[in-house]
Coordinates of N, CA, C and O in Angstrom, one line a residue:
M1 N 80.9 78.4 115.9 CA 81.5 79.6 115.3 C 81.5 80.6 116.4 O 80.5 80.8 117.2
L2 N 82.6 81.4 116.5 CA 82.7 82.5 117.4 C 81.9 83.7 116.8 O 82.1 84.1 115.7
S3 N 81.1 84.3 117.6 CA 80.3 85.4 117.2 C 80.7 86.6 118.2 O 80.7 86.4 119.4
V4 N 81.0 87.7 117.6 CA 81.4 88.9 118.4 C 80.4 90.0 118.3 O 80.5 91.1 118.8
G5 N 79.3 89.8 117.5 CA 78.2 90.8 117.5 C 78.4 91.9 116.4 O 77.6 92.8 116.4
F6 N 79.4 91.7 115.6 CA 79.6 92.7 114.5 C 79.5 91.9 113.2 O 80.3 91.0 112.9
P7 N 78.5 92.2 112.3 CA 78.2 91.4 111.1 C 79.5 91.2 110.2 O 79.7 90.1 109.8
V8 N 80.2 92.2 110.0 CA 81.3 92.1 109.1 C 82.4 91.2 109.7 O 83.0 90.4 109.1
L9 N 82.7 91.5 111.0 CA 83.7 90.7 111.7 C 83.2 89.2 111.8 O 84.0 88.3 111.6
D10 N 81.9 89.0 112.1 CA 81.4 87.6 112.2 C 81.5 86.9 110.9 O 82.0 85.8 110.8
D11 N 81.2 87.6 109.8 CA 81.3 87.0 108.4 C 82.8 86.7 108.1 O 83.1 85.7 107.5
T12 N 83.7 87.6 108.5 CA 85.1 87.4 108.2 C 85.6 86.2 109.0 O 86.3 85.4 108.4
L13 N 85.3 86.1 110.2 CA 85.7 84.9 111.0 C 85.1 83.6 110.5 O 85.8 82.6 110.6
A14 N 83.9 83.7 109.9 CA 83.3 82.5 109.3 C 83.8 82.3 107.9 O 83.2 81.4 107.2
D15 N 84.7 83.1 107.4 CA 85.2 83.0 106.0 C 84.1 83.2 105.0 O 84.1 82.5 104.0
K16 N 83.2 84.1 105.3 CA 82.1 84.4 104.4 C 82.3 85.7 103.6 O 81.4 86.1 102.9
R17 N 83.4 86.4 103.8 CA 83.7 87.6 103.1 C 84.8 87.4 102.1 O 85.7 86.7 102.4
T18 N 84.7 88.1 101.0 CA 85.8 88.0 100.0 C 86.9 88.8 100.5 O 86.8 89.8 101.3
H19 N 88.1 88.4 100.1 CA 89.3 89.1 100.6 C 90.4 89.1 99.5 O 90.3 88.3 98.6
R20 N 91.3 90.0 99.6 CA 92.5 89.9 98.8 C 93.7 89.6 99.7 O 93.8 90.1 100.8
S21 N 94.5 88.7 99.2 CA 95.7 88.3 99.9 C 96.8 89.3 99.8 O 97.0 89.8 98.7
V22 N 97.5 89.6 100.8 CA 98.6 90.6 100.8 C 99.9 89.9 101.3 O 99.9 89.5 102.5
T23 N 100.9 89.8 100.5 CA 102.2 89.3 100.9 C 102.8 90.2 101.9 O 102.8 91.4 101.8
M24 N 103.4 89.6 102.9 CA 104.1 90.4 104.0 C 105.6 90.2 104.0 O 106.0 89.1 103.5
A25 N 106.3 91.1 104.5 CA 107.8 91.0 104.6 C 108.1 90.6 106.0 O 107.3 90.9 107.0
M26 N 109.2 89.9 106.2 CA 109.6 89.5 107.6 C 111.1 89.8 107.7 O 111.9 89.4 106.9
A27 N 111.5 90.4 108.8 CA 112.9 90.6 109.2 C 113.1 89.7 110.4 O 112.4 89.8 111.4
S28 N 114.1 88.8 110.4 CA 114.4 88.0 111.6 C 115.9 88.1 111.9 O 116.7 88.1 111.0
L29 N 116.1 88.4 113.2 CA 117.5 88.5 113.6 C 118.0 87.1 114.2 O 117.2 86.3 114.6
T30 N 119.3 87.0 114.2 CA 119.8 85.7 114.7 C 119.5 85.4 116.2 O 119.6 84.3 116.6
D31 N 119.1 86.5 116.9 CA 118.8 86.3 118.3 C 117.3 85.9 118.5 O 116.8 85.8 119.6
G32 N 116.6 85.6 117.4 CA 115.2 85.2 117.4 C 114.2 86.2 117.3 O 113.0 85.9 117.2
Q33 N 114.5 87.5 117.4 CA 113.5 88.6 117.2 C 113.0 88.6 115.8 O 113.8 88.4 114.8
V34 N 111.7 88.9 115.6 CA 111.1 88.9 114.3 C 110.2 90.2 114.2 O 109.6 90.6 115.2
L35 N 110.2 90.8 113.0 CA 109.3 91.9 112.7 C 108.7 91.7 111.4 O 109.4 91.3 110.4
Y36 N 107.4 92.0 111.3 CA 106.6 91.8 110.0 C 106.3 93.2 109.5 O 106.1 94.1 110.2
G37 N 106.2 93.3 108.1 CA 105.8 94.5 107.5 C 104.8 94.2 106.4 O 104.9 93.3 105.6
V38 N 103.7 95.0 106.5 CA 102.6 94.9 105.5 C 103.0 95.7 104.2 O 102.8 95.2 103.1
N39 N 103.6 96.9 104.4 CA 103.9 97.7 103.3 C 105.4 97.6 103.0 O 105.8 97.4 101.8
D40 N 106.2 97.9 104.0 CA 107.7 97.9 103.8 C 108.4 97.7 105.1 O 107.9 97.8 106.2
L41 N 109.7 97.5 104.9 CA 110.7 97.5 106.0 C 111.7 98.6 105.7 O 112.1 98.8 104.6
F42 N 112.2 99.2 106.8 CA 113.3 100.1 106.6 C 114.5 99.6 107.5 O 114.2 99.2 108.6
I43 N 115.7 99.5 106.9 CA 116.8 99.0 107.6 C 117.9 100.1 107.5 O 118.3 100.5 106.4
G44 N 118.3 100.7 108.6 CA 119.3 101.8 108.6 C 119.4 102.5 109.9 O 119.0 102.0 111.0
P45 N 119.8 103.7 109.8 CA 120.1 104.5 111.1 C 118.8 105.2 111.6 O 117.9 105.5 110.8
R46 N 118.7 105.5 112.9 CA 117.6 106.2 113.5 C 117.7 107.7 113.2 O 116.7 108.3 113.3
S47 N 118.8 108.2 112.8 CA 118.9 109.6 112.5 C 119.6 109.8 111.1 O 119.8 108.8 110.4
H48 N 120.0 111.0 110.9 CA 120.5 111.3 109.5 C 122.0 111.1 109.5 O 122.8 112.0 109.2
I49 N 122.4 109.9 109.8 CA 123.8 109.5 109.7 C 123.9 108.3 108.7 O 122.8 107.8 108.3
S50 N 125.0 107.9 108.3 CA 125.2 106.8 107.3 C 125.0 105.5 108.0 O 125.5 105.3 109.1
A51 N 124.3 104.6 107.3 CA 124.2 103.2 107.8 C 125.4 102.5 107.2 O 125.8 102.7 106.1
R52 N 126.0 101.6 108.0 CA 127.1 100.8 107.5 C 126.7 99.3 107.7 O 126.2 99.0 108.8
Y53 N 126.8 98.5 106.7 CA 126.4 97.1 106.8 C 127.0 96.3 105.7 O 127.5 96.9 104.7
E54 N 127.0 95.0 105.8 CA 127.3 94.1 104.7 C 126.0 93.6 104.2 O 125.1 93.2 104.9
I55 N 125.8 93.6 102.9 CA 124.6 93.2 102.2 C 125.0 91.9 101.4 O 126.0 91.9 100.7
K56 N 124.1 91.0 101.4 CA 124.3 89.8 100.5 C 122.9 89.4 99.9 O 121.9 89.2 100.6
S57 N 123.0 89.2 98.6 CA 121.8 88.7 97.8 C 122.3 87.7 96.8 O 123.1 88.0 95.9
G58 N 121.9 86.4 97.0 CA 122.4 85.4 96.2 C 123.9 85.2 96.4 O 124.4 85.2 97.5
D59 N 124.7 85.3 95.3 CA 126.2 85.2 95.4 C 126.8 86.5 95.5 O 128.0 86.6 95.7
A60 N 126.1 87.6 95.4 CA 126.7 89.0 95.4 C 126.7 89.5 96.9 O 125.7 89.3 97.6
A61 N 127.8 90.0 97.3 CA 127.9 90.6 98.6 C 128.8 91.8 98.6 O 129.8 91.8 97.8
E62 N 128.6 92.8 99.4 CA 129.5 93.9 99.6 C 129.2 94.7 100.8 O 128.2 94.6 101.4
I63 N 130.2 95.4 101.2 CA 130.1 96.4 102.4 C 129.5 97.7 101.8 O 130.0 98.1 100.7
Q64 N 128.5 98.2 102.5 CA 127.9 99.5 102.0 C 127.8 100.5 103.1 O 127.8 100.2 104.2
S65 N 127.7 101.8 102.6 CA 127.4 102.9 103.4 C 126.3 103.6 102.6 O 126.4 103.9 101.5
S66 N 125.2 103.9 103.3 CA 124.0 104.5 102.6 C 123.1 105.1 103.7 O 123.4 105.1 104.9
S67 N 122.0 105.7 103.2 CA 121.1 106.2 104.2 C 120.0 105.1 104.6 O 119.0 105.4 105.3
G68 N 120.2 103.9 104.2 CA 119.4 102.8 104.6 C 118.9 102.0 103.4 O 119.1 102.3 102.2
I69 N 118.1 101.0 103.7 CA 117.5 100.1 102.7 C 116.0 100.0 102.9 O 115.5 99.9 104.0
I70 N 115.3 100.1 101.8 CA 113.9 99.9 101.8 C 113.6 98.6 101.2 O 114.1 98.2 100.1
V71 N 112.7 97.8 101.9 CA 112.2 96.5 101.4 C 110.7 96.7 101.2 O 110.0 97.1 102.2
S72 N 110.2 96.4 100.0 CA 108.8 96.7 99.8 C 108.0 95.4 99.4 O 108.5 94.6 98.7
T73 N 106.8 95.3 100.0 CA 105.9 94.3 99.6 C 105.1 94.8 98.3 O 105.3 96.0 97.9
G74 N 104.3 94.0 97.8 CA 103.5 94.4 96.6 C 102.5 95.6 97.0 O 102.4 96.5 96.3
L75 N 101.9 95.5 98.2 CA 101.1 96.5 98.7 C 101.9 97.8 98.9 O 101.4 98.9 98.5
G76 N 103.1 97.8 99.4 CA 103.9 98.9 99.7 C 104.6 99.5 98.4 O 105.1 100.6 98.4
S77 N 104.5 98.7 97.3 CA 105.2 99.1 96.1 C 104.6 100.3 95.4 O 105.2 100.9 94.5
T78 N 103.4 100.8 95.9 CA 102.8 102.0 95.4 C 103.2 103.2 96.2 O 102.8 104.3 95.9
G79 N 104.0 103.0 97.3 CA 104.3 104.1 98.2 C 105.8 104.5 98.1 O 106.3 105.0 97.2
W80 N 106.5 104.1 99.2 CA 107.9 104.5 99.4 C 108.8 104.0 98.3 O 109.6 104.7 97.7
M81 N 108.6 102.7 97.9 CA 109.4 102.1 96.8 C 109.2 102.9 95.5 O 110.1 103.2 94.7
K82 N 108.0 103.3 95.2 CA 107.6 104.0 94.0 C 108.4 105.4 94.0 O 109.0 105.8 93.0
S83 N 108.4 106.0 95.2 CA 109.2 107.3 95.3 C 110.7 107.1 95.0 O 111.3 107.9 94.3
V84 N 111.3 106.1 95.6 CA 112.7 105.8 95.5 C 113.0 105.5 94.0 O 113.9 106.1 93.4
V85 N 112.3 104.6 93.4 CA 112.6 104.3 92.0 C 112.3 105.4 91.0 O 113.1 105.7 90.1
T86 N 111.2 106.1 91.2 CA 110.8 107.2 90.3 C 111.9 108.3 90.4 O 112.3 108.8 89.3
G87 N 112.4 108.6 91.6 CA 113.4 109.6 91.7 C 114.7 109.1 91.0 O 115.4 109.9 90.4
S88 N 115.1 107.9 91.2 CA 116.3 107.3 90.6 C 116.2 107.4 89.1 O 117.2 107.7 88.4
L89 N 115.1 107.0 88.6 CA 114.9 107.0 87.1 C 115.0 108.4 86.5 O 115.6 108.7 85.5
A90 N 114.4 109.4 87.2 CA 114.5 110.8 86.8 C 115.9 111.3 86.8 O 116.3 112.0 85.9
I91 N 116.7 111.0 87.8 CA 118.1 111.4 87.9 C 118.9 110.7 86.8 O 119.6 111.4 86.0
A92 N 118.7 109.4 86.6 CA 119.4 108.7 85.5 C 119.1 109.3 84.1 O 119.9 109.5 83.3
N93 N 117.8 109.6 83.9 CA 117.4 110.1 82.6 C 118.0 111.5 82.4 O 118.4 111.9 81.3
S94 N 118.0 112.3 83.4 CA 118.6 113.7 83.3 C 120.1 113.6 83.0 O 120.6 114.3 82.2
L95 N 120.8 112.6 83.6 CA 122.2 112.5 83.3 C 122.5 112.0 81.9 O 123.5 112.3 81.3
H96 N 121.5 111.3 81.3 CA 121.7 110.7 80.0 C 121.0 111.6 78.9 O 120.9 111.2 77.8
G97 N 120.5 112.7 79.3 CA 119.8 113.6 78.4 C 118.5 113.2 77.9 O 118.0 113.7 76.8
K98 N 117.8 112.3 78.5 CA 116.5 111.8 78.1 C 115.5 112.8 78.7 O 115.6 113.3 79.8
S99 N 114.5 113.1 77.9 CA 113.5 114.1 78.3 C 112.3 113.5 79.1 O 111.6 114.1 79.8
K100 N 112.1 112.2 78.9 CA 111.0 111.6 79.6 C 111.5 110.4 80.5 O 112.2 109.5 80.0
A101 N 111.1 110.4 81.7 CA 111.5 109.3 82.6 C 110.8 108.0 82.3 O 109.7 108.0 81.8
S102 N 111.5 106.9 82.4 CA 110.9 105.6 82.3 C 109.9 105.5 83.5 O 110.0 106.2 84.5
T103 N 108.9 104.7 83.3 CA 107.9 104.6 84.3 C 108.1 103.3 85.2 O 108.7 102.3 84.8
Y104 N 107.6 103.4 86.4 CA 107.7 102.4 87.4 C 106.3 101.7 87.5 O 105.3 102.4 87.6
Q105 N 106.3 100.4 87.5 CA 105.0 99.7 87.7 C 105.0 99.0 89.0 O 105.9 98.1 89.3
P106 N 104.1 99.3 89.9 CA 104.0 98.6 91.2 C 103.7 97.1 91.0 O 103.2 96.7 89.9
Q107 N 104.0 96.4 92.0 CA 103.7 94.9 92.0 C 102.3 94.6 92.4 O 101.7 95.4 93.2
P108 N 101.8 93.4 92.1 CA 100.5 93.0 92.7 C 100.7 92.8 94.2 O 101.8 92.5 94.7
W109 N 99.6 93.0 94.9 CA 99.6 92.9 96.3 C 100.0 91.5 96.8 O 100.5 91.3 97.9
D110 N 99.7 90.4 96.0 CA 100.0 89.1 96.4 C 101.2 88.5 95.7 O 101.4 87.3 95.6
T111 N 102.1 89.4 95.3 CA 103.3 88.9 94.5 C 104.1 87.9 95.4 O 104.1 88.0 96.6
D112 N 104.9 87.1 94.7 CA 105.7 86.1 95.4 C 107.1 86.6 95.5 O 108.1 85.8 95.7
Q113 N 107.3 87.9 95.5 CA 108.6 88.5 95.7 C 108.5 89.8 96.4 O 107.5 90.5 96.4
L114 N 109.6 90.3 97.0 CA 109.7 91.6 97.6 C 110.8 92.3 96.8 O 111.6 91.7 96.1
L115 N 110.8 93.6 96.8 CA 111.8 94.4 96.2 C 112.7 95.1 97.3 O 112.1 95.5 98.3
F116 N 114.0 95.3 97.0 CA 114.8 96.1 97.9 C 115.5 97.2 97.1 O 115.8 97.0 95.9
A117 N 115.7 98.3 97.7 CA 116.4 99.4 97.1 C 117.3 100.1 98.2 O 116.8 100.3 99.3
V118 N 118.6 100.3 97.9 CA 119.5 101.0 98.8 C 119.3 102.5 98.5 O 119.4 102.9 97.4
R119 N 119.1 103.2 99.6 CA 118.9 104.7 99.4 C 120.2 105.4 99.5 O 121.0 105.2 100.4
E120 N 120.5 106.2 98.5 CA 121.7 107.0 98.5 C 123.0 106.2 98.9 O 123.7 106.6 99.8
P121 N 123.3 105.2 98.1 CA 124.6 104.4 98.4 C 125.8 105.3 98.1 O 125.8 106.1 97.2
F122 N 126.8 105.1 99.0 CA 128.0 106.0 98.9 C 129.2 105.1 98.7 O 129.7 104.4 99.6
P123 N 129.8 105.1 97.4 CA 131.0 104.3 97.2 C 132.2 105.0 97.7 O 132.3 106.3 97.6
S124 N 133.1 104.3 98.4 CA 134.3 104.9 98.9 C 135.4 103.8 98.9 O 135.2 102.7 98.3
K125 N 136.5 104.1 99.6 CA 137.6 103.1 99.6 C 137.2 101.9 100.4 O 137.7 100.8 100.2
T126 N 136.2 102.0 101.3 CA 135.8 100.9 102.1 C 134.4 100.4 101.9 O 133.9 99.5 102.5
S127 N 133.7 101.1 100.9 CA 132.3 100.7 100.7 C 132.0 100.7 99.2 O 132.6 101.4 98.4
S128 N 131.1 99.8 98.7 CA 130.7 99.7 97.3 C 129.3 100.1 97.1 O 128.6 100.3 98.1
A129 N 128.9 100.2 95.9 CA 127.5 100.6 95.5 C 127.0 99.9 94.3 O 126.5 100.6 93.4
S130 N 127.3 98.6 94.1 CA 126.8 98.0 92.9 C 125.5 97.1 93.2 O 124.7 96.9 92.3
L131 N 125.3 96.6 94.4 CA 124.2 95.8 94.8 C 123.2 96.7 95.5 O 123.0 96.8 96.7
V132 N 122.4 97.5 94.6 CA 121.6 98.5 95.1 C 120.1 98.3 94.9 O 119.2 99.1 95.4
F133 N 119.7 97.3 94.1 CA 118.3 97.1 93.8 C 118.1 95.6 93.4 O 119.0 95.1 92.8
G134 N 117.0 95.0 93.9 CA 116.8 93.6 93.5 C 115.6 93.0 94.1 O 114.8 93.7 94.8
D135 N 115.4 91.7 93.8 CA 114.3 90.9 94.3 C 114.7 90.1 95.5 O 115.9 89.7 95.7
I136 N 113.7 89.9 96.4 CA 113.9 88.9 97.5 C 112.8 87.9 97.3 O 111.6 88.2 97.1
T137 N 113.2 86.6 97.2 CA 112.3 85.5 97.0 C 112.4 84.5 98.1 O 113.4 84.6 98.9
R138 N 111.5 83.6 98.1 CA 111.7 82.5 99.2 C 113.0 81.7 99.0 O 113.5 81.3 100.0
R139 N 113.5 81.6 97.8 CA 114.7 80.9 97.6 C 116.0 81.8 97.8 O 117.1 81.3 97.9
Q140 N 115.7 83.2 97.7 CA 116.9 84.1 97.8 C 116.5 85.3 98.7 O 116.1 86.3 98.3
P141 N 116.6 85.1 100.1 CA 116.4 86.2 101.0 C 117.6 87.2 100.9 O 118.6 86.9 100.3
L142 N 117.4 88.3 101.5 CA 118.4 89.3 101.6 C 119.0 89.2 103.0 O 118.3 89.1 104.0
L143 N 120.4 89.1 103.1 CA 121.1 89.0 104.3 C 121.8 90.3 104.6 O 122.5 90.8 103.7
L144 N 121.8 90.7 105.8 CA 122.4 92.0 106.2 C 123.1 91.8 107.6 O 122.5 91.2 108.5
A145 N 124.4 92.3 107.6 CA 125.1 92.3 108.9 C 125.4 93.7 109.3 O 126.1 94.4 108.5
S146 N 125.0 94.2 110.4 CA 125.1 95.6 110.8 C 126.6 95.9 111.2 O 127.3 95.0 111.8
Q147 N 127.1 97.0 110.8 CA 128.4 97.6 111.2 C 128.2 98.9 111.8 O 129.1 99.7 111.9
M148 N 127.0 99.2 112.4 CA 126.6 100.4 113.0 C 126.8 100.3 114.5 O 126.1 99.5 115.1
P149 N 127.7 101.0 115.2 CA 127.9 100.8 116.6 C 126.7 101.1 117.4 O 126.5 100.5 118.5
E150 N 125.9 102.0 117.0 CA 124.7 102.4 117.7 C 123.6 103.0 116.7 O 124.0 103.4 115.6
N151 N 122.4 103.1 117.2 CA 121.3 103.7 116.4 C 120.9 103.0 115.1 O 120.2 103.6 114.3
G152 N 121.3 101.7 114.9 CA 120.8 101.0 113.8 C 119.5 100.4 114.1 O 119.2 99.9 115.3
V153 N 118.5 100.4 113.2 CA 117.2 99.9 113.4 C 116.6 99.2 112.2 O 117.1 99.4 111.1
I154 N 115.6 98.4 112.5 CA 114.7 97.8 111.5 C 113.3 98.1 111.9 O 113.0 97.8 113.1
F155 N 112.5 98.8 111.1 CA 111.2 99.1 111.5 C 110.3 98.9 110.3 O 110.8 98.8 109.2
S156 N 109.0 98.7 110.6 CA 108.1 98.4 109.5 C 107.0 99.4 109.4 O 106.5 100.0 110.4
D157 N 106.5 99.7 108.2 CA 105.3 100.5 107.9 C 105.3 101.8 108.5 O 104.3 102.4 109.0
G158 N 106.5 102.4 108.6 CA 106.7 103.8 109.1 C 106.6 104.0 110.6 O 106.5 105.1 111.1
I159 N 106.5 102.9 111.4 CA 106.4 102.9 112.8 C 107.7 102.7 113.5 O 108.0 101.5 113.9
E160 N 108.5 103.7 113.6 CA 109.8 103.6 114.2 C 109.9 103.2 115.6 O 110.8 102.5 116.0
A161 N 108.8 103.5 116.4 CA 108.8 103.1 117.8 C 108.7 101.6 118.0 O 109.2 101.1 119.0
D162 N 108.2 100.9 117.0 CA 108.1 99.4 117.1 C 109.2 98.9 116.2 O 109.0 98.7 115.0
R163 N 110.3 98.7 116.8 CA 111.5 98.4 115.9 C 112.3 97.3 116.6 O 112.2 97.0 117.7
L164 N 113.3 96.8 115.7 CA 114.3 95.9 116.2 C 115.6 96.8 116.2 O 115.8 97.5 115.2
D165 N 116.4 96.7 117.2 CA 117.7 97.3 117.2 C 118.6 96.5 116.3 O 118.6 95.3 116.3
F166 N 119.4 97.2 115.4 CA 120.2 96.6 114.4 C 121.6 97.2 114.5 O 122.0 98.0 113.6
N167 N 122.3 96.9 115.6 CA 123.6 97.5 115.8 C 124.7 96.4 115.5 O 124.4 95.3 115.2
S168 N 126.0 96.9 115.6 CA 127.1 96.0 115.2 C 127.0 94.6 115.7 O 126.7 94.4 116.9
G169 N 127.2 93.7 114.9 CA 127.1 92.3 115.2 C 125.8 91.6 114.9 O 125.7 90.4 114.8
A170 N 124.7 92.4 114.8 CA 123.4 91.9 114.5 C 123.4 91.5 113.0 O 123.9 92.1 112.1
V171 N 122.8 90.3 112.8 CA 122.6 89.8 111.4 C 121.1 89.6 111.2 O 120.4 89.0 112.0
A172 N 120.6 90.1 110.1 CA 119.2 90.1 109.7 C 119.0 89.3 108.4 O 119.8 89.5 107.5
K173 N 118.0 88.5 108.4 CA 117.5 87.8 107.2 C 116.2 88.5 106.8 O 115.2 88.5 107.7
I174 N 116.1 89.0 105.6 CA 114.9 89.7 105.2 C 114.3 88.7 104.1 O 114.9 88.3 103.2
D175 N 113.0 88.3 104.4 CA 112.4 87.3 103.6 C 110.9 87.5 103.5 O 110.3 88.4 104.1
I176 N 110.2 86.8 102.6 CA 108.8 86.8 102.5 C 108.2 86.1 103.8 O 108.7 85.0 104.1
A177 N 107.3 86.7 104.4 CA 106.7 86.1 105.6 C 106.0 84.8 105.3 O 105.4 84.6 104.2
N178 N 105.9 83.9 106.3 CA 105.2 82.7 106.2 C 103.7 82.9 106.2 O 102.9 82.0 105.9
R179 N 103.3 84.0 106.6 CA 101.8 84.3 106.7 C 101.5 85.5 105.8 O 102.4 86.3 105.5
A180 N 100.3 85.6 105.3 CA 99.9 86.7 104.5 C 98.8 87.5 105.2 O 98.1 87.0 106.0
G181 N 98.7 88.8 104.8 CA 97.6 89.6 105.3 C 96.4 89.4 104.5 O 96.4 88.8 103.4
R182 N 95.2 89.8 105.0 CA 94.0 89.7 104.2 C 93.3 91.0 104.3 O 93.0 91.6 105.3
L183 N 93.0 91.6 103.1 CA 92.2 92.8 103.0 C 90.8 92.4 102.7 O 90.5 91.8 101.6
I184 N 89.9 92.6 103.6 CA 88.5 92.3 103.5 C 87.8 93.3 102.5 O 87.9 94.5 102.8
V185 N 87.2 92.8 101.5 CA 86.5 93.7 100.5 C 85.0 93.5 100.5 O 84.5 92.5 101.0

């Protein structure tokens, strides 16, 4: 057994500590680059411009223009995804005259699916906005083809500096990672 002189770390390496499994997200580009996310992935522009891309989930596909896409793990479903969905529900309820918003329930940390949400989708003559929320499973990854000439990115967990460039011609597959994180308790 490897010992590093720190009891918690030594116990962890010896598999003597209890832990919670945490599902991770994975973005892989056709050029072989891969990026993992513990909480979430962001796919979109580096600045406040519109992201342009083709999105495909299962048999549904469309060209979109938006401020980007959030992909959330179970761990991340209590953060950015909660904010996006809660705001969307409040807007929808206000439009329909409901006084109380529906509630959002985060996913378990070890869920076997990811959630995606398109932020501020903009329907136009050249873009659609019907494929804006859904599940990503091992059987049904999310496929994205960038149409952004420059400044397209994929980053994880709020760390924009550690990113994949996602410019015109790049194709990304967003899926559940083959590995899981462990939260030592």
